Amino acid sequence: MPWNGRHFLNLDDLAREDMIGLMKRASHFLNAGDRYEPDEPLAGKIIANLFMENSTRTRCSFTIATKRLGGDYIDLLGETSSSSKGESLVDTALNLEAMGVAGIVVRCSEENGPDEIAKQVGVPVINAGSGTTSHPTQALLDAVTLSRYFGTDDLSGQHIAIVGDIAHSRVARSNVIGLKKLGAKVTLVGPPELLPEDLNCETSSDFDSMLAKITGIMMLRVQFERDAQVCEDYREKFGLTEARAANFQGAIMHPGPMNRGLEIDDSVANIESSPHNLILSQVTSGVATRMAILEHLIG
Ligand code: CP
């Protein structure tokens, strides 16, 4: 079914043209930078950030995006909400809607949580990360970052390795969808026990042999809070070490937060390490991308 532009739940709902339209708008906001003079499409509107899991980048960038579009926001965080008394995610969202919010940005551990909310409420719902399966706004901001790095929205000819704890990564799953839509080849790299086979991608457990073939690397955090187990020599085999980075000239990305010294060396993570280090550009793209999504759905 074509994307109806009402909710932003999963990247596979969007056609390539829908995705590129949002990316172009995000790029417009990025180009305008501090000179952006908003026409305040969210003026008078309140966006609810319903975050049942912790977040730094996603929540703050939705907040900043809302404010830059002239809107206001409220935060409802898991530990301080009545979910601690057993209230369901959908009931929580219905109560926010009853208070008059214009949209709900939701992060939750339930894979279908945003979809279930979208079935019940009458306002736009945006998936800000659900379970281990979906983080579509992250994949869109990664696509914006890569398209600006390569100078084109057409990523055919690019080969991106997503490296690390793929098994627990909603970022990986959404990026596989987004990158393929834009034409990129994707290879998943990691230890066999963290490489799921259901993502329809080439896989490898030999990071070094990939370096000469790929044009971009997305490092992933080992998600210890989801009980990821890694071998003692994980950094040596799967980390973006200083030595590996010295042999690589393409885009270097990480969605954050980073386990410095494990999946990425401190010196590689530092922004001044290389003009190819896009890690903080991803964060900057995050605000612009979320502005584009909020404007499209609610503005
Ligand atoms: N990349 C990302 O989703 O970061 P946060 O968990 O801090 O939002």
PDB file of N, CA and C and ligand atoms in Angstrom, residues 51 53-61 107 128-129 135 138 141 170-171 221 254-257 290, ligand 1:
ATOM      1  N   PHE A  51       8.558   8.568  25.365  1.00  0.00           N
ATOM      2  CA  PHE A  51       9.790   7.769  25.313  1.00  0.00           C
ATOM      3  C   PHE A  51       9.812   6.788  26.478  1.00  0.00           C
ATOM      4  N   GLU A  53      11.799   4.183  26.400  1.00  0.00           N
ATOM      5  CA  GLU A  53      13.204   3.784  26.534  1.00  0.00           C
ATOM      6  C   GLU A  53      14.046   5.053  26.474  1.00  0.00           C
ATOM      7  N   ASN A  54      15.253   4.972  27.056  1.00  0.00           N
ATOM      8  CA  ASN A  54      16.114   6.153  27.128  1.00  0.00           C
ATOM      9  C   ASN A  54      16.605   6.592  25.755  1.00  0.00           C
ATOM     10  N   SER A  55      16.915   7.864  25.670  1.00  0.00           N
ATOM     11  CA  SER A  55      17.402   8.430  24.408  1.00  0.00           C
ATOM     12  C   SER A  55      18.084   9.757  24.690  1.00  0.00           C
ATOM     13  N   THR A  56      19.144  10.017  23.963  1.00  0.00           N
ATOM     14  CA  THR A  56      19.738  11.364  23.961  1.00  0.00           C
ATOM     15  C   THR A  56      19.465  12.029  22.616  1.00  0.00           C
ATOM     16  N   ARG A  57      19.991  11.424  21.541  1.00  0.00           N
ATOM     17  CA  ARG A  57      19.932  12.046  20.217  1.00  0.00           C
ATOM     18  C   ARG A  57      18.501  12.173  19.682  1.00  0.00           C
ATOM     19  N   THR A  58      17.765  11.077  19.724  1.00  0.00           N
ATOM     20  CA  THR A  58      16.454  11.089  19.054  1.00  0.00           C
ATOM     21  C   THR A  58      15.496  12.038  19.767  1.00  0.00           C
ATOM     22  N   ARG A  59      15.438  11.936  21.078  1.00  0.00           N
ATOM     23  CA  ARG A  59      14.471  12.776  21.796  1.00  0.00           C
ATOM     24  C   ARG A  59      14.848  14.257  21.685  1.00  0.00           C
ATOM     25  N   CYS A  60      16.138  14.564  21.920  1.00  0.00           N
ATOM     26  CA  CYS A  60      16.534  15.987  21.858  1.00  0.00           C
ATOM     27  C   CYS A  60      16.355  16.543  20.450  1.00  0.00           C
ATOM     28  N   SER A  61      16.637  15.725  19.429  1.00  0.00           N
ATOM     29  CA  SER A  61      16.511  16.282  18.076  1.00  0.00           C
ATOM     30  C   SER A  61      15.051  16.463  17.683  1.00  0.00           C
ATOM     31  N   ARG A 107       8.993   6.047  21.334  1.00  0.00           N
ATOM     32  CA  ARG A 107      10.060   5.032  21.431  1.00  0.00           C
ATOM     33  C   ARG A 107       9.622   4.001  22.460  1.00  0.00           C
ATOM     34  N   ALA A 128      10.043   6.438  16.818  1.00  0.00           N
ATOM     35  CA  ALA A 128      11.380   6.936  17.193  1.00  0.00           C
ATOM     36  C   ALA A 128      12.263   5.795  17.694  1.00  0.00           C
ATOM     37  N   GLY A 129      11.926   4.571  17.262  1.00  0.00           N
ATOM     38  CA  GLY A 129      12.693   3.389  17.667  1.00  0.00           C
ATOM     39  C   GLY A 129      11.802   2.414  18.399  1.00  0.00           C
ATOM     40  N   HIS A 135      13.875   1.608  13.357  1.00  0.00           N
ATOM     41  CA  HIS A 135      14.272   2.968  13.760  1.00  0.00           C
ATOM     42  C   HIS A 135      14.319   3.813  12.482  1.00  0.00           C
ATOM     43  N   GLN A 138      16.123   7.252  12.137  1.00  0.00           N
ATOM     44  CA  GLN A 138      17.586   7.126  12.132  1.00  0.00           C
ATOM     45  C   GLN A 138      18.067   6.747  10.725  1.00  0.00           C
ATOM     46  N   LEU A 141      17.858   9.777   8.467  1.00  0.00           N
ATOM     47  CA  LEU A 141      18.922  10.772   8.701  1.00  0.00           C
ATOM     48  C   LEU A 141      20.271  10.223   8.233  1.00  0.00           C
ATOM     49  N   ARG A 170      17.919  -2.238  15.717  1.00  0.00           N
ATOM     50  CA  ARG A 170      16.841  -1.681  14.885  1.00  0.00           C
ATOM     51  C   ARG A 170      17.421  -0.710  13.855  1.00  0.00           C
ATOM     52  N   VAL A 171      18.562  -0.104  14.193  1.00  0.00           N
ATOM     53  CA  VAL A 171      19.223   0.797  13.236  1.00  0.00           C
ATOM     54  C   VAL A 171      19.630  -0.001  11.993  1.00  0.00           C
ATOM     55  N   ARG A 221      26.679  -0.163  17.958  1.00  0.00           N
ATOM     56  CA  ARG A 221      26.970  -0.395  19.384  1.00  0.00           C
ATOM     57  C   ARG A 221      26.634  -1.835  19.768  1.00  0.00           C
ATOM     58  N   HIS A 254      28.414   6.128  12.864  1.00  0.00           N
ATOM     59  CA  HIS A 254      27.984   5.390  14.066  1.00  0.00           C
ATOM     60  C   HIS A 254      26.735   6.124  14.569  1.00  0.00           C
ATOM     61  N   PRO A 255      25.628   5.410  14.812  1.00  0.00           N
ATOM     62  CA  PRO A 255      24.413   6.124  15.228  1.00  0.00           C
ATOM     63  C   PRO A 255      24.476   6.648  16.653  1.00  0.00           C
ATOM     64  N   GLY A 256      25.444   6.133  17.436  1.00  0.00           N
ATOM     65  CA  GLY A 256      25.517   6.516  18.835  1.00  0.00           C
ATOM     66  C   GLY A 256      24.420   5.851  19.649  1.00  0.00           C
ATOM     67  N   PRO A 257      24.586   5.720  20.961  1.00  0.00           N
ATOM     68  CA  PRO A 257      25.816   6.051  21.689  1.00  0.00           C
ATOM     69  C   PRO A 257      26.914   5.036  21.378  1.00  0.00           C
ATOM     70  N   ARG A 290      14.242  15.288  11.136  1.00  0.00           N
ATOM     71  CA  ARG A 290      13.011  15.243  11.946  1.00  0.00           C
ATOM     72  C   ARG A 290      12.161  16.487  11.706  1.00  0.00           C
TER      73      ARG A 290
HETATM   74  N1   CP B   1      20.898   6.870  17.644  1.00  0.00           N
HETATM   75  C1   CP B   1      19.985   6.893  18.636  1.00  0.00           C
HETATM   76  O1   CP B   1      18.837   6.439  18.488  1.00  0.00           O
HETATM   77  O2   CP B   1      20.428   7.471  19.788  1.00  0.00           O
HETATM   78  P1   CP B   1      19.547   7.700  21.098  1.00  0.00           P
HETATM   79  O3   CP B   1      19.232   6.342  21.661  1.00  0.00           O
HETATM   80  O4   CP B   1      20.388   8.526  22.016  1.00  0.00           O
HETATM   81  O5   CP B   1      18.283   8.402  20.690  1.00  0.00           O
END
